[in-house]
Amino acid sequence: MRLILTLFIAGFIVSLSSCRKDFDFEPSSGNLRFSRDTVYLDTVFTNIGSSTYTLKVYNKSDNDISIPQIKLGKGVDSKYRITVDGMTGDDNRLFENVELLANDSMYVFIEVTADVASANPTDFLYTDQIEFGVGTGIQKVELVTLIQDAVFLYPQRFDDGSTESITIGEDEIYGFVLDHADHNDEYHFTNDKPYVIYGYAAVPNGETLTIDPGARVHFHESSGILVGQGGAIQANGDWSLTDAQENQIIFEGDRLEPGFADIPGQWGTIWISPGAAASSFNHCTIKNGIIGLYVQNNPAGVSIKNTQIYDHSLYGIWGQTATITGENVVVNTAGKATLNCSFGGNYQFTHCTFNNNWPSSSQFAVAIDNYLLDADGNPVPQDLILAEFRNCIVWSSNSRAFALFKNSNAAFNPKFDHCLLKFNNTGFESDPLYQFNDNVFYVNIVRNQNPNFWDVTRNQLNINDNSGAIGVGKPEYTALVPNDILNVTRVGSDAGAYQNAAP
């Protein structure tokens, strides 16, 4: 028995000693492998933090190693910050004796916040390196990001700690009134630098915000533009000659990384409030907000031409007792409707494309009604003077691309004239709102013929020779808008904003 016990103890000690090497770390010999030799952090605005980027570090040897140092080349002055395997080290810039098991890997997470003054003045690149090891054993991974200068517009902060706000009805929202005296006149957005807006930039009575061709306007979370009673916005873009859209006015969020390009809900809305003066949007792209354009009770009207409105979490265009005209407008993907003509109003769209592929079963491309519900759930009617669609496409991933909601106590006058529509009328055969041969709501429409858009997910709603929209339009309406949204001369009368062409 004693012999067996002795052998057991001896065997246990041997087993301990044989496992011991799992806890012996030898200095790194400089043979680390990396998932990339250069990490490119996408463009950021000056002094706005980047997204987090990932570098993977591999120990391909059969030995556990200890990396004496992992640090940023510019040390404590670096504008980059790193996290190593969940550790923050010394101010996210220096790490010592980092252990890495044999044939294992670890993650390094990288962020940057830098101003344009820190960048190379010739190309505006800000660079640094992550250094692994010490002395002659150092291995480096390069870090590169482009810093873009901008004009920043935001509410003032007062001495008592409060911030500037603007009043809407009985509510106050985080925002400010534009000022002629600041930034070479805040009522004139040029294309010299991008504009980054925090909160709502307000255009008050008697003022007009004028935006030049090629301007870029970026909004932080919960931000936008508010055009007040008697104010106006004139967004005067122009035709562009290249894919860079050099003369297009672009409204979008302030995250420039490609991963944010099509993410809805990043900012608020461009809000045309009741009683605003006549406003216009020409050659614009409005994308990734909550509502692209929110237009309320404005008899003076809003004109939208040659404009693309994409990827909004609620509506692309929401008109509420609004007066809106549109030509060559493309609206794609929204959480509820790409176009919502609500609580009456007066609307006319010619050669426009409305499509909604939002991943749900309840969204529409176009929704039209002539009432709203009060706090008690009772309908409040309002005349829909006209909601006319001429030579348009109304399409959706759902079986019914549009919806009509009528209150009999107010005028209700939708009209689809020479349009391509998607609507499966199963269950609606006797509904008076969907009698497609009535020549009142529907005039020479084509139904359920696939428009064959190029690529809906990439907002390419162009059509080609296989499209069901070919020749659907009325020539008299085409004569009013002879060039399509790309400035291509229309041949024939294809419905929608695009003349058909090969992809």
PDB file of C-alpha atoms in Angstrom, residues 209-340:
ATOM      1  CA  LEU A 209     -30.890  79.536 -45.785  1.00  0.00           C
ATOM      2  CA  THR A 210     -29.170  79.295 -49.180  1.00  0.00           C
ATOM      3  CA  ILE A 211     -27.075  76.203 -49.947  1.00  0.00           C
ATOM      4  CA  ASP A 212     -24.630  76.183 -52.871  1.00  0.00           C
ATOM      5  CA  PRO A 213     -23.997  73.333 -55.341  1.00  0.00           C
ATOM      6  CA  GLY A 214     -21.601  70.748 -53.942  1.00  0.00           C
ATOM      7  CA  ALA A 215     -22.232  71.599 -50.292  1.00  0.00           C
ATOM      8  CA  ARG A 216     -22.083  68.762 -47.760  1.00  0.00           C
ATOM      9  CA  VAL A 217     -24.254  69.034 -44.650  1.00  0.00           C
ATOM     10  CA  HIS A 218     -23.798  66.514 -41.821  1.00  0.00           C
ATOM     11  CA  PHE A 219     -26.013  66.115 -38.774  1.00  0.00           C
ATOM     12  CA  HIS A 220     -25.154  64.715 -35.382  1.00  0.00           C
ATOM     13  CA  GLU A 221     -27.633  62.464 -33.593  1.00  0.00           C
ATOM     14  CA  SER A 222     -30.999  64.178 -32.881  1.00  0.00           C
ATOM     15  CA  SER A 223     -30.097  67.136 -35.088  1.00  0.00           C
ATOM     16  CA  GLY A 224     -31.495  68.743 -38.212  1.00  0.00           C
ATOM     17  CA  ILE A 225     -32.683  71.965 -39.828  1.00  0.00           C
ATOM     18  CA  LEU A 226     -35.846  73.765 -38.745  1.00  0.00           C
ATOM     19  CA  VAL A 227     -37.405  76.304 -41.098  1.00  0.00           C
ATOM     20  CA  GLY A 228     -39.745  78.464 -39.020  1.00  0.00           C
ATOM     21  CA  GLN A 229     -42.794  80.503 -39.955  1.00  0.00           C
ATOM     22  CA  GLY A 230     -41.822  82.993 -42.658  1.00  0.00           C
ATOM     23  CA  GLY A 231     -38.393  81.369 -43.140  1.00  0.00           C
ATOM     24  CA  ALA A 232     -37.208  79.489 -46.218  1.00  0.00           C
ATOM     25  CA  ILE A 233     -34.539  77.106 -47.458  1.00  0.00           C
ATOM     26  CA  GLN A 234     -33.183  77.134 -51.000  1.00  0.00           C
ATOM     27  CA  ALA A 235     -30.944  74.130 -51.661  1.00  0.00           C
ATOM     28  CA  ASN A 236     -29.589  74.946 -55.103  1.00  0.00           C
ATOM     29  CA  GLY A 237     -27.664  71.927 -56.337  1.00  0.00           C
ATOM     30  CA  ASP A 238     -26.838  71.308 -59.986  1.00  0.00           C
ATOM     31  CA  TRP A 239     -26.099  68.535 -62.472  1.00  0.00           C
ATOM     32  CA  SER A 240     -22.900  66.614 -61.726  1.00  0.00           C
ATOM     33  CA  LEU A 241     -20.547  65.327 -64.409  1.00  0.00           C
ATOM     34  CA  THR A 242     -18.893  62.524 -62.406  1.00  0.00           C
ATOM     35  CA  ASP A 243     -19.795  59.802 -59.921  1.00  0.00           C
ATOM     36  CA  ALA A 244     -18.325  62.028 -57.198  1.00  0.00           C
ATOM     37  CA  GLN A 245     -21.571  64.039 -57.393  1.00  0.00           C
ATOM     38  CA  GLU A 246     -19.523  67.218 -57.202  1.00  0.00           C
ATOM     39  CA  ASN A 247     -22.510  69.538 -57.637  1.00  0.00           C
ATOM     40  CA  GLN A 248     -25.017  67.518 -55.617  1.00  0.00           C
ATOM     41  CA  ILE A 249     -25.987  68.852 -52.185  1.00  0.00           C
ATOM     42  CA  ILE A 250     -25.795  65.983 -49.710  1.00  0.00           C
ATOM     43  CA  PHE A 251     -27.522  65.885 -46.319  1.00  0.00           C
ATOM     44  CA  GLU A 252     -26.505  62.941 -44.107  1.00  0.00           C
ATOM     45  CA  GLY A 253     -25.243  61.893 -40.685  1.00  0.00           C
ATOM     46  CA  ASP A 254     -21.826  62.858 -39.337  1.00  0.00           C
ATOM     47  CA  ARG A 255     -20.349  59.345 -39.304  1.00  0.00           C
ATOM     48  CA  LEU A 256     -18.223  59.111 -42.432  1.00  0.00           C
ATOM     49  CA  GLU A 257     -17.235  55.445 -42.169  1.00  0.00           C
ATOM     50  CA  PRO A 258     -18.632  53.304 -45.027  1.00  0.00           C
ATOM     51  CA  GLY A 259     -20.436  51.077 -42.544  1.00  0.00           C
ATOM     52  CA  PHE A 260     -22.704  54.006 -41.638  1.00  0.00           C
ATOM     53  CA  ALA A 261     -23.510  55.050 -45.213  1.00  0.00           C
ATOM     54  CA  ASP A 262     -26.913  53.348 -45.363  1.00  0.00           C
ATOM     55  CA  ILE A 263     -27.858  53.086 -41.680  1.00  0.00           C
ATOM     56  CA  PRO A 264     -31.249  54.804 -41.050  1.00  0.00           C
ATOM     57  CA  GLY A 265     -32.075  56.993 -38.076  1.00  0.00           C
ATOM     58  CA  GLN A 266     -28.702  58.684 -37.551  1.00  0.00           C
ATOM     59  CA  TRP A 267     -30.162  62.210 -37.324  1.00  0.00           C
ATOM     60  CA  GLY A 268     -33.538  63.950 -37.125  1.00  0.00           C
ATOM     61  CA  THR A 269     -35.095  65.719 -40.101  1.00  0.00           C
ATOM     62  CA  ILE A 270     -35.239  68.778 -42.323  1.00  0.00           C
ATOM     63  CA  TRP A 271     -38.373  70.309 -40.870  1.00  0.00           C
ATOM     64  CA  ILE A 272     -40.438  72.825 -42.840  1.00  0.00           C
ATOM     65  CA  SER A 273     -42.798  74.065 -40.135  1.00  0.00           C
ATOM     66  CA  PRO A 274     -46.267  75.649 -40.534  1.00  0.00           C
ATOM     67  CA  GLY A 275     -46.313  78.969 -42.355  1.00  0.00           C
ATOM     68  CA  ALA A 276     -42.822  78.689 -43.837  1.00  0.00           C
ATOM     69  CA  ALA A 277     -42.141  80.623 -47.035  1.00  0.00           C
ATOM     70  CA  ALA A 278     -41.654  78.892 -50.396  1.00  0.00           C
ATOM     71  CA  SER A 279     -38.691  76.486 -50.257  1.00  0.00           C
ATOM     72  CA  SER A 280     -36.935  74.291 -52.785  1.00  0.00           C
ATOM     73  CA  PHE A 281     -34.594  71.330 -53.036  1.00  0.00           C
ATOM     74  CA  ASN A 282     -32.883  70.764 -56.369  1.00  0.00           C
ATOM     75  CA  HIS A 283     -30.180  68.161 -57.061  1.00  0.00           C
ATOM     76  CA  CYS A 284     -30.005  66.986 -53.450  1.00  0.00           C
ATOM     77  CA  THR A 285     -29.403  63.689 -51.687  1.00  0.00           C
ATOM     78  CA  ILE A 286     -31.038  63.338 -48.262  1.00  0.00           C
ATOM     79  CA  LYS A 287     -30.190  60.122 -46.458  1.00  0.00           C
ATOM     80  CA  ASN A 288     -30.035  58.080 -43.260  1.00  0.00           C
ATOM     81  CA  GLY A 289     -32.180  60.259 -40.977  1.00  0.00           C
ATOM     82  CA  ILE A 290     -35.429  59.603 -39.147  1.00  0.00           C
ATOM     83  CA  ILE A 291     -37.508  61.650 -41.625  1.00  0.00           C
ATOM     84  CA  GLY A 292     -35.890  63.065 -44.744  1.00  0.00           C
ATOM     85  CA  LEU A 293     -38.253  65.993 -45.278  1.00  0.00           C
ATOM     86  CA  TYR A 294     -41.030  66.850 -42.838  1.00  0.00           C
ATOM     87  CA  VAL A 295     -43.345  69.486 -44.350  1.00  0.00           C
ATOM     88  CA  GLN A 296     -46.252  70.936 -42.358  1.00  0.00           C
ATOM     89  CA  ASN A 297     -49.110  73.214 -43.423  1.00  0.00           C
ATOM     90  CA  ASN A 298     -47.254  75.427 -45.877  1.00  0.00           C
ATOM     91  CA  PRO A 299     -49.483  76.984 -48.551  1.00  0.00           C
ATOM     92  CA  ALA A 300     -46.406  78.671 -50.067  1.00  0.00           C
ATOM     93  CA  GLY A 301     -45.190  75.217 -51.124  1.00  0.00           C
ATOM     94  CA  VAL A 302     -42.049  73.110 -51.300  1.00  0.00           C
ATOM     95  CA  SER A 303     -40.532  72.191 -54.671  1.00  0.00           C
ATOM     96  CA  ILE A 304     -38.391  69.031 -54.929  1.00  0.00           C
ATOM     97  CA  LYS A 305     -36.547  68.297 -58.180  1.00  0.00           C
ATOM     98  CA  ASN A 306     -33.826  65.859 -59.265  1.00  0.00           C
ATOM     99  CA  THR A 307     -33.479  64.667 -55.682  1.00  0.00           C
ATOM    100  CA  GLN A 308     -32.771  61.318 -54.013  1.00  0.00           C
ATOM    101  CA  ILE A 309     -34.059  60.481 -50.537  1.00  0.00           C
ATOM    102  CA  TYR A 310     -32.809  57.208 -49.049  1.00  0.00           C
ATOM    103  CA  ASP A 311     -32.815  55.063 -45.921  1.00  0.00           C
ATOM    104  CA  HIS A 312     -34.924  56.795 -43.274  1.00  0.00           C
ATOM    105  CA  SER A 313     -36.261  55.051 -40.200  1.00  0.00           C
ATOM    106  CA  LEU A 314     -39.795  56.546 -40.440  1.00  0.00           C
ATOM    107  CA  TYR A 315     -40.546  58.485 -43.653  1.00  0.00           C
ATOM    108  CA  GLY A 316     -38.611  59.681 -46.668  1.00  0.00           C
ATOM    109  CA  ILE A 317     -41.058  62.556 -47.176  1.00  0.00           C
ATOM    110  CA  TRP A 318     -43.821  63.312 -44.687  1.00  0.00           C
ATOM    111  CA  GLY A 319     -46.260  65.973 -45.794  1.00  0.00           C
ATOM    112  CA  GLN A 320     -48.892  67.048 -43.269  1.00  0.00           C
ATOM    113  CA  THR A 321     -51.493  69.347 -44.844  1.00  0.00           C
ATOM    114  CA  ALA A 322     -48.567  70.232 -47.098  1.00  0.00           C
ATOM    115  CA  THR A 323     -48.185  71.689 -50.558  1.00  0.00           C
ATOM    116  CA  ILE A 324     -45.450  69.775 -52.378  1.00  0.00           C
ATOM    117  CA  THR A 325     -44.502  69.408 -56.046  1.00  0.00           C
ATOM    118  CA  GLY A 326     -41.897  66.919 -57.201  1.00  0.00           C
ATOM    119  CA  GLU A 327     -40.105  66.121 -60.456  1.00  0.00           C
ATOM    120  CA  ASN A 328     -37.459  63.426 -60.920  1.00  0.00           C
ATOM    121  CA  VAL A 329     -37.609  62.446 -57.242  1.00  0.00           C
ATOM    122  CA  VAL A 330     -36.413  59.012 -56.093  1.00  0.00           C
ATOM    123  CA  VAL A 331     -37.367  57.855 -52.592  1.00  0.00           C
ATOM    124  CA  ASN A 332     -36.216  54.436 -51.403  1.00  0.00           C
ATOM    125  CA  THR A 333     -36.560  52.512 -48.148  1.00  0.00           C
ATOM    126  CA  ALA A 334     -38.243  53.850 -45.018  1.00  0.00           C
ATOM    127  CA  GLY A 335     -39.619  52.262 -41.869  1.00  0.00           C
ATOM    128  CA  LYS A 336     -43.228  53.328 -42.477  1.00  0.00           C
ATOM    129  CA  ALA A 337     -43.556  54.954 -45.916  1.00  0.00           C
ATOM    130  CA  THR A 338     -41.214  56.532 -48.418  1.00  0.00           C
ATOM    131  CA  LEU A 339     -43.933  59.150 -49.018  1.00  0.00           C
ATOM    132  CA  ASN A 340     -46.683  59.925 -46.518  1.00  0.00           C
TER     133      ASN A 340
END
